[in-house]
Amino acid sequence: MKARVYVMLKNGVLDPQGDAVRHALGALGFDGVNGVRQGKVIELDLADQDAATAQATVTEMCEKLLANTVIESYKIEIE
Amino acid sequence: MRAAVIVFPGSNCDRDMAVALKNAGADVHMVWHKDTDLPDNLDVVAIPGGFSFGDYLRVGAIAARSPITQSVIAHANRGGYVFGVCNGFQVLTETGLLPGALLRNAGLKYICRHVELTVETTNSAFTTGYAQGQGITIPIAHHDGNYNLDAEGVRALEDQDRIAFRYVDNPNGSVGNIAGVLSENRRVLGMMPHPERLAEEAHGGTDGRPFFAGLMDQVVGA
C-alpha cells in the first residue's frame, strides 16, 4: 500500500523559496498570485496492513523524522 | 580536556575543528557517526560544519538520528558540554537540544564571508573568553542559517540570557539577528559562524581563538 506525506512550512514561517517563485511568476506575466508556499511530498511504499495501523505508523514517522514540527506541518494520505 | 569531534558523511569542517581544539590544548578524538559510544571521561563534544548526509530531507535531520547522536544527547542530558557550528547547530536544533530551526537564508543565496558579531553573554564556557558586548569578526559559510523561533521563544532566550552571539548586520534573515544560542543549562551551544576558521594568525585573524581558550579554561579549571 502507498502512503503520501505532504510536508509544508507552518503558516507564519517565512518561505523565501515560495516568495521567489511568486516573484518569478509575476515576471512571467502571471498576475494575481497573492502567495506561493513550497513544500514537499514524500511517497512511502508500505507492506500491506490495515489503513488505521498505517496511519498511526506514518504519523510516528512524521513526528520522529519526516517533518520538523517546530517549523513544519504534515498531512498524510493512505491509499 | 577530552574532546570528541563527531564525523558524519558530508562533514567537512571536522579536521579544522580538531586542530582548533588541539591548539587550545585539548586531547581530541574523532568519532564516526556509526559508533554508538563516546570516548570515556569525555568533557566536550563538538559537532562540526559541513553537509551531513547531503542535507537530505532537511539540514541536520538525518545526522540528528544517527547512532552516535543518541550518545551525544545523553552526554548533554548528563550536563556535558556540547557545541555545534554551522551544520552542527542545525543538527542540535533537530535533536531538540536547542530551540528553533535553521531555514534557507532569506536572500536564498549561499553566503561565505566574514561577518561581525556581538558577544551577547559571557556567562557560558563557550563565551567566557570574550568580553561582554565585544565585537568580533568570524566567518560564515552557509545556505541555511536563517534562525527561526517564535516570538515567545525569543523572549525566553532573552529573559534567560541565552543568546550567545548576534549579527551586527544580519546576513541571512535570522530572527533577532541571532547567530548563536545556549541551552537552558548553558552547556550546549549552537552557532552558525565558524570560530575554528579564524583561530590562528595564518587564518588572517584570531577572533575565534578565545572561544576555544575560554572553553579549555572553564573545563580544566572546573
Short mmCIF file of N, CA and C in Angstrom, two decimals, chain A residues 7 9 12-14 16-17 20 40 42 62-68 70-72, chain B residues 57-58 61-62 65 93-94 99-108 146 148-149:
data_model
loop_
_atom_site.label_atom_id
_atom_site.label_comp_id
_atom_site.label_asym_id
_atom_site.label_seq_id
_atom_site.Cartn_x
_atom_site.Cartn_y
_atom_site.Cartn_z
N VAL A 7 4.50 17.71 3.38
CA VAL A 7 5.15 18.49 4.43
C VAL A 7 5.22 19.95 3.97
N LEU A 9 5.83 24.21 5.30
CA LEU A 9 6.18 25.12 6.38
C LEU A 9 4.90 25.61 7.02
N GLY A 12 2.95 31.36 8.95
CA GLY A 12 3.67 32.28 9.81
C GLY A 12 5.18 32.07 9.72
N VAL A 13 5.60 30.90 9.22
CA VAL A 13 7.04 30.70 8.98
C VAL A 13 7.33 31.20 7.57
N LEU A 14 8.23 32.15 7.49
CA LEU A 14 8.55 32.76 6.21
C LEU A 14 9.09 31.70 5.24
N PRO A 16 11.05 31.82 1.98
CA PRO A 16 11.72 32.64 0.97
C PRO A 16 11.71 32.00 -0.42
N GLN A 17 11.71 30.64 -0.46
CA GLN A 17 11.67 29.98 -1.77
C GLN A 17 10.32 30.20 -2.45
N ALA A 20 10.20 33.62 -3.80
CA ALA A 20 10.97 33.79 -5.03
C ALA A 20 10.18 33.25 -6.23
N LYS A 40 6.98 19.76 0.33
CA LYS A 40 7.45 18.54 -0.33
C LYS A 40 6.47 17.40 -0.13
N ILE A 42 6.34 13.23 0.16
CA ILE A 42 7.13 12.02 0.38
C ILE A 42 6.21 10.82 0.18
N CYS A 62 6.40 10.75 10.84
CA CYS A 62 6.40 12.21 10.64
C CYS A 62 6.94 12.91 11.89
N GLU A 63 6.46 12.47 13.04
CA GLU A 63 6.86 13.11 14.29
C GLU A 63 8.36 12.89 14.57
N LYS A 64 8.85 11.71 14.18
CA LYS A 64 10.24 11.38 14.53
C LYS A 64 11.25 11.82 13.49
N LEU A 65 10.83 11.93 12.22
CA LEU A 65 11.82 12.22 11.18
C LEU A 65 11.31 13.06 10.01
N LEU A 66 10.17 12.67 9.45
CA LEU A 66 9.80 13.23 8.14
C LEU A 66 9.50 14.72 8.20
N ALA A 67 8.99 15.20 9.33
CA ALA A 67 8.72 16.63 9.46
C ALA A 67 9.43 17.16 10.70
N ASN A 68 9.84 18.40 10.66
CA ASN A 68 10.33 19.07 11.86
C ASN A 68 9.18 19.92 12.36
N VAL A 70 8.70 21.83 14.62
CA VAL A 70 8.96 23.20 15.08
C VAL A 70 8.56 24.19 13.98
N ILE A 71 8.81 23.80 12.73
CA ILE A 71 8.57 24.73 11.61
C ILE A 71 7.64 24.17 10.55
N GLU A 72 7.36 22.87 10.61
CA GLU A 72 6.60 22.26 9.52
C GLU A 72 5.33 21.56 10.03
N LEU B 57 16.52 15.58 3.09
CA LEU B 57 15.30 15.75 3.88
C LEU B 57 15.25 17.15 4.47
N ARG B 58 16.07 17.45 5.45
CA ARG B 58 16.24 18.80 5.99
C ARG B 58 17.67 18.87 6.49
N ALA B 61 18.87 16.83 9.65
CA ALA B 61 17.80 15.93 10.11
C ALA B 61 18.28 14.49 10.26
N ILE B 62 19.02 14.00 9.27
CA ILE B 62 19.43 12.59 9.32
C ILE B 62 20.53 12.42 10.38
N ARG B 65 19.54 11.80 13.85
CA ARG B 65 19.02 10.47 14.19
C ARG B 65 20.11 9.40 14.06
N THR B 93 19.57 21.69 16.70
CA THR B 93 18.16 22.09 16.74
C THR B 93 17.28 20.90 16.35
N GLU B 94 17.76 20.07 15.42
CA GLU B 94 16.96 18.90 15.01
C GLU B 94 16.83 17.88 16.15
N PRO B 99 16.54 25.17 20.94
CA PRO B 99 15.24 25.54 20.38
C PRO B 99 15.37 26.10 18.96
N GLY B 100 14.25 26.13 18.25
CA GLY B 100 14.20 26.77 16.94
C GLY B 100 14.63 25.86 15.82
N ALA B 101 14.82 26.46 14.64
CA ALA B 101 15.22 25.71 13.45
C ALA B 101 15.94 26.67 12.51
N LEU B 102 16.80 26.10 11.66
CA LEU B 102 17.53 26.90 10.68
C LEU B 102 16.90 26.70 9.32
N LEU B 103 16.45 27.78 8.72
CA LEU B 103 15.81 27.73 7.40
C LEU B 103 16.74 28.31 6.34
N ARG B 104 16.31 28.16 5.07
CA ARG B 104 17.03 28.74 3.94
C ARG B 104 17.25 30.24 4.18
N ASN B 105 18.44 30.73 3.85
CA ASN B 105 18.74 32.16 4.00
C ASN B 105 17.65 33.00 3.32
N ALA B 106 17.31 34.13 3.95
CA ALA B 106 16.24 34.97 3.42
C ALA B 106 16.53 35.39 1.98
N GLY B 107 17.80 35.63 1.64
CA GLY B 107 18.16 36.04 0.28
C GLY B 107 18.35 34.86 -0.66
N LEU B 108 18.11 33.65 -0.17
CA LEU B 108 18.20 32.40 -0.92
C LEU B 108 19.61 32.01 -1.37
N ASN B 146 19.21 30.81 8.53
CA ASN B 146 18.14 31.73 8.89
C ASN B 146 17.43 31.20 10.14
N ASN B 148 15.09 30.52 13.02
CA ASN B 148 13.66 30.74 13.15
C ASN B 148 13.18 30.25 14.52
N LEU B 149 12.48 31.12 15.22
CA LEU B 149 11.94 30.77 16.53
C LEU B 149 10.78 31.71 16.77
#
